[in-house]
Coordinates of C-alpha atoms and ligand atoms in Angstrom, one line a residue:
M1276 CA -15.4 -4.0 -3.9
R1277 CA -14.9 -4.0 -7.6
H1278 CA -11.4 -2.7 -7.2
L1279 CA -9.1 -2.0 -5.0
I1280 CA -7.3 1.3 -4.9
D1281 CA -7.5 2.7 -1.6
F1282 CA -8.0 1.0 1.6
G1283 CA -10.1 3.8 2.8
D1284 CA -12.6 2.4 0.4
L1285 CA -13.5 -0.6 2.3
T1286 CA -15.7 -1.1 5.2
R1287 CA -14.9 -2.8 8.3
E1288 CA -16.7 -5.4 7.6
E1289 CA -15.1 -6.0 4.1
W1290 CA -12.1 -6.2 5.2
E1291 CA -13.2 -8.7 8.0
R1292 CA -14.6 -11.0 5.6
L1293 CA -11.4 -10.5 3.6
Y1294 CA -9.5 -11.3 7.0
A1295 CA -11.8 -14.3 7.6
R1296 CA -11.3 -15.7 4.2
T1297 CA -7.2 -14.9 4.6
S1298 CA -6.8 -16.9 8.0
E1299 CA -9.2 -20.1 6.3
I1300 CA -6.4 -19.9 3.6
I1301 CA -3.5 -19.5 5.8
D1302 CA -5.1 -22.6 7.9
A1303 CA -5.8 -24.8 4.8
P1304 CA -4.3 -23.7 1.9
E1305 CA -5.0 -27.0 0.0
Q1306 CA -8.7 -26.3 0.0
F1307 CA -8.0 -23.3 -2.1
I1308 CA -5.9 -25.1 -4.9
D1309 CA -8.6 -24.9 -7.4
A1310 CA -10.5 -21.7 -6.3
C1311 CA -9.1 -19.3 -9.3
R1312 CA -9.0 -22.5 -11.6
G1313 CA -8.9 -21.0 -15.1
R1314 CA -8.5 -17.1 -14.4
V1315 CA -6.0 -15.2 -15.4
S1316 CA -4.6 -12.4 -13.4
C1317 CA -2.4 -9.5 -15.3
N1318 CA 0.6 -8.1 -13.2
L1319 CA 1.4 -4.6 -15.0
F1320 CA 4.6 -3.2 -13.1
Y1321 CA 5.9 -0.2 -13.9
E1322 CA 8.4 0.3 -11.2
P1323 CA 10.6 -2.0 -9.4
S1324 CA 9.2 -4.6 -7.3
T1325 CA 10.3 -7.6 -5.1
R1326 CA 8.1 -9.3 -3.0
T1327 CA 4.7 -7.4 -4.3
N1328 CA 5.1 -8.9 -7.8
F1329 CA 6.3 -12.3 -6.2
S1330 CA 3.3 -12.6 -3.9
F1331 CA 1.0 -11.4 -6.4
Q1332 CA 2.0 -14.5 -8.9
T1333 CA 2.4 -16.8 -6.6
A1334 CA -0.7 -16.1 -5.0
M1335 CA -2.3 -16.6 -8.5
M1336 CA -0.6 -19.8 -8.7
R1337 CA -1.4 -21.6 -5.7
L1338 CA -5.3 -20.5 -6.1
G1339 CA -4.6 -22.9 -9.9
G1340 CA -4.9 -19.4 -11.8
S1341 CA -2.2 -17.8 -14.4
V1342 CA -0.5 -14.9 -14.4
F1343 CA 1.2 -12.8 -17.1
G1344 CA 2.3 -9.1 -17.6
F1345 CA 5.3 -7.0 -17.3
A1346 CA 8.2 -5.9 -14.5
D1347 CA 9.6 -4.0 -16.8
P1348 CA 7.6 -1.7 -18.9
N1349 CA 10.3 -1.2 -21.1
S1350 CA 9.5 -4.6 -22.6
S1351 CA 6.1 -3.3 -23.8
S1352 CA 4.3 -0.9 -25.8
V1353 CA 4.6 1.5 -23.4
S1354 CA 8.0 2.0 -24.0
K1355 CA 6.2 3.5 -27.5
G1356 CA 4.1 5.9 -25.5
E1357 CA 1.2 3.8 -24.8
S1358 CA -1.5 5.8 -22.5
I1359 CA -2.3 4.1 -19.2
K1360 CA -6.0 4.1 -20.7
D1361 CA -4.9 1.8 -23.9
T1362 CA -2.6 -0.4 -21.8
V1363 CA -5.5 -0.9 -19.3
K1364 CA -8.8 -1.7 -22.1
M1365 CA -6.1 -3.7 -23.6
V1366 CA -5.1 -6.0 -21.2
S1367 CA -8.8 -6.3 -19.7
N1368 CA -9.5 -7.9 -23.0
Y1369 CA -7.4 -11.3 -21.9
A1370 CA -7.2 -11.2 -17.9
D1371 CA -9.7 -11.7 -15.6
V1372 CA -8.2 -8.7 -12.5
V1373 CA -4.9 -6.5 -13.2
V1374 CA -2.6 -5.9 -10.8
M1375 CA -0.9 -2.7 -11.0
R1376 CA 2.3 -0.9 -9.6
T1377 CA 3.4 2.5 -11.1
P1378 CA 5.5 5.6 -9.9
W1379 CA 2.6 8.0 -11.1
E1380 CA 0.3 8.3 -7.5
G1381 CA -3.5 7.9 -8.3
S1382 CA -2.5 6.1 -11.5
A1383 CA -4.7 3.0 -10.5
K1384 CA -7.5 4.8 -10.3
A1385 CA -7.2 6.3 -13.4
A1386 CA -6.8 2.7 -14.8
S1387 CA -9.8 1.7 -13.1
L1388 CA -12.0 4.2 -15.0
Y1389 CA -11.2 2.1 -17.9
S1390 CA -11.1 -1.7 -17.4
N1391 CA -13.6 -4.0 -18.4
V1392 CA -12.3 -6.0 -15.0
P1393 CA -11.2 -5.6 -11.6
V1394 CA -8.0 -3.4 -11.0
V1395 CA -5.9 -3.7 -7.8
N1396 CA -3.8 -1.0 -6.7
A1397 CA 0.0 -2.3 -6.2
G1398 CA 1.6 0.8 -5.3
D1399 CA 1.1 4.3 -7.3
G1400 CA 3.8 6.1 -6.4
G1401 CA 4.5 7.3 -2.8
H1402 CA 0.3 7.6 -2.4
M1403 CA -1.0 4.2 -1.5
H1404 CA -0.3 0.5 -0.9
P1405 CA -3.4 -1.3 0.4
T1406 CA -2.4 -5.2 -0.3
Q1407 CA 0.7 -4.3 2.0
T1408 CA -1.8 -3.1 4.5
M1409 CA -3.6 -6.5 4.0
A1410 CA -0.3 -7.8 4.8
D1411 CA -0.1 -5.6 7.6
L1412 CA -3.0 -5.9 9.0
T1413 CA -3.3 -9.8 8.7
T1414 CA 0.4 -9.8 10.7
I1415 CA -1.0 -7.6 13.4
T1416 CA -4.5 -9.7 13.8
R1417 CA -2.9 -13.1 13.8
L1418 CA 0.0 -12.1 16.4
R1419 CA -1.5 -9.9 18.4
G1420 CA -5.3 -11.2 18.3
G1421 CA -6.8 -7.9 17.0
V1422 CA -6.2 -4.8 16.3
D1423 CA -8.2 -2.0 18.1
G1424 CA -6.4 -0.2 21.2
L1425 CA -3.1 -0.4 19.9
C1426 CA -0.1 1.9 19.9
V1427 CA 1.4 2.3 16.7
G1428 CA 4.7 3.8 16.1
L1429 CA 5.3 4.6 12.4
C1430 CA 9.1 5.6 11.6
G1431 CA 10.9 6.7 8.6
D1432 CA 9.9 8.8 5.5
L1433 CA 6.3 9.1 6.4
K1434 CA 6.4 11.2 3.5
N1435 CA 7.1 9.5 0.3
G1436 CA 6.2 6.1 2.3
R1437 CA 2.9 4.8 0.7
T1438 CA 2.8 2.0 2.8
V1439 CA 2.3 4.3 6.1
H1440 CA -0.6 5.9 3.9
S1441 CA -2.3 3.3 3.4
L1442 CA -2.0 1.7 6.8
I1443 CA -3.5 4.7 8.8
K1444 CA -6.4 4.8 6.2
A1445 CA -6.8 1.3 7.2
L1446 CA -6.4 1.7 11.1
A1447 CA -9.0 4.7 10.9
K1448 CA -11.2 1.9 10.9
F1449 CA -10.5 0.6 14.5
N1450 CA -11.3 1.6 17.5
D1451 CA -9.0 3.8 19.9
I1452 CA -5.1 3.7 18.0
K1453 CA -2.7 6.1 19.1
F1454 CA -0.3 6.5 16.6
F1455 CA 3.3 8.0 17.4
L1456 CA 4.9 9.2 14.0
I1457 CA 8.1 9.2 13.9
S1458 CA 10.0 11.3 11.3
P1459 CA 12.6 14.3 10.5
R1460 CA 10.1 17.4 9.6
E1461 CA 10.9 17.5 6.0
L1462 CA 9.6 14.2 5.8
A1463 CA 6.7 14.0 7.7
V1464 CA 3.3 12.7 6.4
P1465 CA 1.9 14.7 3.7
D1466 CA -0.9 17.4 4.5
Y1467 CA -3.9 15.2 3.3
M1468 CA -2.8 12.4 5.5
R1469 CA -2.5 15.0 8.9
V1470 CA -6.3 16.3 7.2
F1471 CA -7.5 12.7 7.3
M1472 CA -6.5 11.7 10.7
R1473 CA -8.4 14.9 12.2
E1474 CA -11.5 14.1 10.3
H1475 CA -11.4 10.7 11.3
Q1476 CA -10.6 12.1 15.1
M1477 CA -7.6 9.8 15.2
W1478 CA -5.3 9.9 17.9
F1479 CA -1.3 10.9 16.9
T1480 CA 2.2 12.5 17.8
E1481 CA 4.5 13.8 15.6
V1482 CA 7.6 13.4 16.8
T1483 CA 11.6 13.2 15.4
G1484 CA 13.1 10.5 17.9
L1485 CA 12.4 7.0 18.3
E1486 CA 14.0 5.9 21.4
A1487 CA 12.2 8.0 23.2
V1488 CA 8.8 6.8 22.3
I1489 CA 9.7 3.3 22.1
P1490 CA 8.9 1.5 25.3
Q1491 CA 5.1 2.9 25.3
L1492 CA 4.3 0.6 21.2
D1493 CA 2.5 -2.2 20.6
V1494 CA 3.8 -2.3 16.8
L1495 CA 7.0 -0.5 15.7
Y1496 CA 6.5 0.2 11.6
M1497 CA 10.1 0.9 10.1
T1498 CA 10.6 2.1 7.0
R1499 CA 13.1 2.7 4.5
I1500 CA 13.9 6.7 3.6
Q1501 CA 12.6 6.1 -0.1
K1502 CA 15.7 7.3 -1.9
E1503 CA 13.9 6.9 -5.7
R1504 CA 11.2 9.3 -4.7
F1505 CA 13.4 12.3 -3.9
V1506 CA 13.4 15.2 -6.2
D1507 CA 16.1 17.0 -4.2
P1508 CA 19.4 14.2 -3.7
L1509 CA 21.1 16.4 -1.2
E1510 CA 17.3 16.3 0.8
Y1511 CA 18.0 12.4 0.4
E1512 CA 21.4 12.5 1.4
R1513 CA 20.5 14.7 4.6
N1514 CA 17.9 11.7 5.9
K1515 CA 19.6 8.5 4.7
G1516 CA 20.5 6.1 7.4
I1517 CA 18.4 8.4 10.0
Y1518 CA 17.1 6.0 12.1
V1519 CA 18.5 2.9 13.0
L1520 CA 16.4 0.2 15.0
T1521 CA 19.2 -1.8 16.4
R1522 CA 18.9 -5.2 19.3
R1523 CA 20.2 -2.4 22.0
K1524 CA 17.2 0.0 21.0
L1525 CA 15.0 -2.8 21.6
E1526 CA 15.5 -3.3 25.1
R1527 CA 13.6 -0.9 26.0
A1528 CA 10.6 -2.2 24.1
R1529 CA 8.0 -4.1 25.3
P1530 CA 8.3 -7.8 25.0
D1531 CA 5.6 -8.4 22.9
M1532 CA 6.0 -5.3 20.7
L1533 CA 6.0 -6.4 16.9
V1534 CA 8.8 -4.6 14.5
M1535 CA 6.9 -4.8 11.1
H1536 CA 8.3 -3.4 8.0
P1537 CA 7.3 -4.0 4.2
L1538 CA 10.8 -4.6 3.4
P1539 CA 13.1 -4.1 1.4
R1540 CA 15.2 -3.1 4.3
V1541 CA 18.5 -1.3 3.9
D1542 CA 20.0 -0.4 6.7
E1543 CA 17.0 1.3 9.1
I1544 CA 17.2 -2.7 11.1
T1545 CA 20.2 -3.9 11.5
V1546 CA 20.4 -8.0 10.9
D1547 CA 21.0 -8.7 14.6
V1548 CA 17.5 -7.8 15.1
D1549 CA 16.3 -10.4 12.9
D1550 CA 16.5 -13.4 15.2
D1551 CA 14.5 -11.3 18.0
P1552 CA 11.3 -13.1 18.4
R1553 CA 9.8 -9.5 17.8
A1554 CA 11.1 -9.2 14.7
V1555 CA 8.3 -10.4 12.2
Y1556 CA 8.9 -8.5 9.0
F1557 CA 9.7 -11.6 7.0
Q1558 CA 6.3 -13.8 8.4
Q1559 CA 4.8 -10.1 7.2
A1560 CA 5.7 -10.9 3.5
R1561 CA 4.1 -14.3 3.7
Y1562 CA 1.1 -13.4 5.5
G1563 CA 0.8 -11.1 2.6
M1564 CA 1.0 -13.9 0.1
F1565 CA -2.3 -15.3 1.6
A1566 CA -4.1 -12.0 1.9
R1567 CA -3.4 -11.8 -1.3
M1568 CA -4.7 -14.5 -2.4
A1569 CA -8.4 -13.9 -0.7
L1570 CA -8.1 -10.5 -2.6
L1571 CA -7.5 -12.5 -6.1
E1572 CA -10.0 -15.0 -5.2
H1573 CA -12.5 -12.4 -4.3
L1574 CA -12.0 -10.1 -7.7
A1575 CA -10.6 -12.6 -10.4
L1576 CA -14.0 -14.6 -10.3
Q1577 CA -16.5 -11.5 -10.6
P1578 CA -18.4 -10.8 -14.1
R1579 CA -16.4 -8.8 -16.7
D1580 CA -17.9 -5.7 -17.2
E1581 CA -18.4 -5.5 -21.3
Y1582 CA -19.4 -1.7 -21.1
P1583 CA -17.5 0.4 -17.8
A1584 CA -19.7 3.6 -17.9
P1585 CA -18.5 6.3 -20.6
V1586 CA -15.9 8.8 -18.9
E1587 CA -15.9 12.4 -19.4
I1588 CA -12.7 13.3 -21.5
G1589 CA -10.4 16.2 -19.5
T1590 CA -8.5 18.5 -21.5
R1591 CA -5.9 19.9 -18.8
P1592 CA -5.0 18.9 -15.2
I1593 CA -6.8 20.4 -12.8
C1594 CA -4.5 19.1 -10.0
R1595 CA -0.9 20.4 -9.3
N1596 CA 0.9 17.3 -7.5
P1597 CA 3.4 17.0 -10.5
R1598 CA 3.9 13.5 -9.5
C1599 CA -0.1 13.1 -10.3
I1600 CA -1.3 10.8 -13.1
T1601 CA -3.0 13.7 -14.4
Q1602 CA 0.6 15.5 -15.2
T1603 CA 0.7 13.4 -18.2
E1604 CA -2.5 11.2 -19.4
H1605 CA -4.2 14.5 -19.9
Y1606 CA -7.8 13.2 -21.3
L1607 CA -8.1 12.1 -17.3
P1608 CA -11.6 13.7 -16.3
P1609 CA -11.4 16.1 -13.1
L1610 CA -12.3 14.4 -10.5
V1611 CA -12.6 16.0 -6.8
K1612 CA -13.1 14.7 -4.0
R1613 CA -13.8 16.2 -0.4
I1614 CA -11.5 15.5 2.5
G1615 CA -11.9 17.0 5.8
G1616 CA -13.8 19.6 4.4
V1617 CA -11.0 20.7 1.5
D1618 CA -11.1 19.9 -2.1
C1619 CA -8.7 17.2 -3.2
C1620 CA -7.8 15.7 -6.6
G1621 CA -9.8 12.6 -7.1
F1622 CA -6.7 10.6 -8.2
C1623 CA -4.1 11.8 -5.8
D1624 CA -5.7 13.3 -3.0
A1625 CA -3.6 15.8 -3.3
A1626 CA -5.7 19.9 -1.8
L1627 CA -6.6 21.7 -5.6
G1628 CA -6.4 25.4 -5.2
Ligands
LIG835 C1 7.0 -0.8 -0.4 C2 6.7 -0.4 -1.5 O1 7.1 -0.5 -2.6 O2 6.3 1.1 -1.1 N1 7.5 -2.3 -0.5 C3 6.8 -3.3 -0.8 O3 6.0 -3.6 -1.3 N2 6.7 -4.5 0.3 C4 8.1 -0.7 0.8 C5 9.5 0.1 0.0 O4 9.9 -0.1 -1.0 O5 10.2 0.6 0.5

């Protein structure tokens, strides 16, 4: 693995190696205090973040490395109109690994084409968020002993929730997973995810009600309605507050069900759930830091690629997704990938044509 853009790019063996390393770090963090001594990470955060940015920073610090970057693009040359290509070419002169979050789908993939050092996708719009998935899988594996055979409920904004998309891609690598996709119809998973699940013969059912399915679940993964991704404010108003997990609803859940959430929470889990032993979302954030340590150790020690392969220069976007990075960065090449026999954008996965 050279970059981490989409969890789907990892094999199960690669994930298991990373998980084994994460476990070693959790069990004896003091043995890793010099693992990245002298290495430097650049964190480019074009949109707000608390957990992801802080946990990447602390992960590097706990490995003995250092971090620079921005948490607000207005403080950098991005505000002068610098392209992703130029920004990443620049910072990969200074850093050993680049961690990047943006509101544009496919942006981390775009950056990886031009970077001399590994790029990590820390969230590209409503598309993917693979390192949150590392936190999620670490939590499930540590607390349930494994991932195979679980019945997982994903609840909330499944259309715009990038953590959900990455988690589904990851769970395709495990056996006998059952999904209950719980969302209002207008916030159901994007088509490319549905095609992906069918292609991988994953068992899933889409429902609108949470309470009816709770008793069947081993994991309930709650998510926030992603206000910032709504083009139509009325659509957000219609859907906000639609799912609220309360202590009373939890009474019907299994005694060993995990309640997970990538955080931040708005109102979808009441605070009285926090003290229930099944609520593991804060622990999940801590596991995320350890998983990121394992990832950074793997990537930041890789040799620099002085001469990345030349990239074809594009002229106009072939993808019509208005949130795709190719809409604004027109030099990007016309990348196409097949998902379930359909031609899709190589950056954001949206179907072409
Ligand atoms: C998530 C994100 O940014 O996608 N947060 C996180 O990284 N832990 C979830 C969210 O913002 O709702």
